[in-house]
Tab-separated table of C-alpha atoms in Angstrom:
chain	number	residue	atom	x	y	z
A	741	THR	CA	167.551	266.470	-95.815
A	742	THR	CA	163.815	265.986	-95.428
A	743	ASN	CA	163.745	263.670	-98.434
A	744	ALA	CA	166.589	261.630	-96.969
A	745	VAL	CA	164.764	261.266	-93.652
A	746	GLU	CA	161.520	260.336	-95.390
A	747	GLY	CA	163.342	257.803	-97.553
A	748	PHE	CA	164.958	256.245	-94.494
A	749	HIS	CA	161.588	256.143	-92.713
A	750	ARG	CA	159.941	254.510	-95.749
A	751	GLN	CA	162.599	251.786	-95.879
A	752	VAL	CA	162.323	251.053	-92.151
A	753	ARG	CA	158.520	250.902	-92.410
A	754	LYS	CA	158.831	248.465	-95.313
A	755	VAL	CA	160.758	246.106	-93.031
A	756	THR	CA	158.573	246.504	-89.935
A	757	LYS	CA	155.103	246.511	-91.503
A	758	THR	CA	155.374	242.904	-92.668
A	759	LYS	CA	155.716	241.734	-89.064
A	760	GLY	CA	152.440	241.255	-87.221
A	761	ALA	CA	153.811	241.586	-83.707
A	762	PHE	CA	157.127	241.604	-81.916
A	763	THR	CA	157.912	239.438	-78.911
A	764	ASN	CA	159.389	242.435	-77.067
A	765	ASP	CA	160.817	245.909	-77.609
A	766	MET	CA	164.322	244.534	-78.057
A	767	ALA	CA	163.189	242.441	-81.041
A	768	LEU	CA	161.856	245.569	-82.756
A	769	LEU	CA	165.004	247.526	-81.896
A	770	LYS	CA	167.181	244.742	-83.319
A	771	LEU	CA	165.177	244.643	-86.556
A	772	VAL	CA	165.401	248.429	-86.997
A	773	TYR	CA	169.135	248.317	-86.233
A	774	LEU	CA	169.765	245.639	-88.842
A	775	ALA	CA	167.629	247.496	-91.383
A	776	THR	CA	169.607	250.668	-90.675
A	777	GLN	CA	172.869	248.818	-91.281
A	778	ARG	CA	171.564	247.620	-94.660
A	779	ILE	CA	170.187	251.044	-95.626
A	780	GLU	CA	173.415	252.777	-94.609
A	781	LYS	CA	175.393	250.805	-97.207
A	782	LYS	CA	173.394	252.543	-99.961
A	783	TRP	CA	174.281	256.058	-98.754
A	784	ASN	CA	176.980	257.345	-101.041
A	785	ALA	CA	175.988	260.878	-102.021
A	786	PRO	CA	177.988	263.680	-100.384
A	787	LEU	CA	176.056	266.019	-98.129
A	788	GLN	CA	175.503	269.498	-99.474
A	789	ASN	CA	177.125	272.296	-97.468
A	790	TRP	CA	178.512	269.813	-94.923
A	791	GLY	CA	181.468	272.076	-94.130
A	792	LEU	CA	179.141	274.918	-93.194
A	793	VAL	CA	176.960	272.591	-91.102
A	794	VAL	CA	179.955	271.245	-89.157
A	795	GLN	CA	181.223	274.771	-88.504
A	796	GLN	CA	177.833	275.842	-87.151
A	797	LEU	CA	177.580	272.738	-84.968
A	798	ALA	CA	181.085	273.363	-83.615
A	799	ILE	CA	180.065	276.912	-82.651
A	800	LYS	CA	176.743	275.894	-81.116
A	801	PHE	CA	178.146	272.890	-79.221
A	802	GLU	CA	181.536	274.315	-78.335
A	803	GLY	CA	183.845	271.729	-76.815
A	804	ARG	CA	181.615	268.782	-77.746
A	805	LEU	CA	182.684	268.431	-81.379
A	806	GLU	CA	186.346	268.027	-82.184
A	807	LEU	CA	187.392	269.123	-85.660
A	808	ASP	CA	190.460	267.802	-87.405
A	809	LEU	CA	191.169	270.809	-89.601
A	810	ALA	CA	194.144	269.159	-91.312
A	811	THR	CA	191.987	266.476	-92.943
A	812	ASN	CA	188.693	268.400	-92.925
A	813	LYS	CA	186.897	265.588	-91.061
A	814	THR	CA	185.203	265.275	-87.677
A	815	LYS	CA	186.574	263.035	-84.971
A	816	SER	CA	184.234	260.557	-83.324
């Protein structure tokens, strides 16, 4: 996961470093949001051990994460 985070950070920096200054914080936030939307389209690899991670999160944050066990997916 560290490589994924570093890769995401590198791609966001690539977008933001070419700008000299931003007119306000919202302009920066909007640019990072749009970059994230573009980067997210490239994510297609399945996460390793995701089932185990979701189970551990469900235990740690009981009542805050609803699991749909029939389809093996989380509800948002």
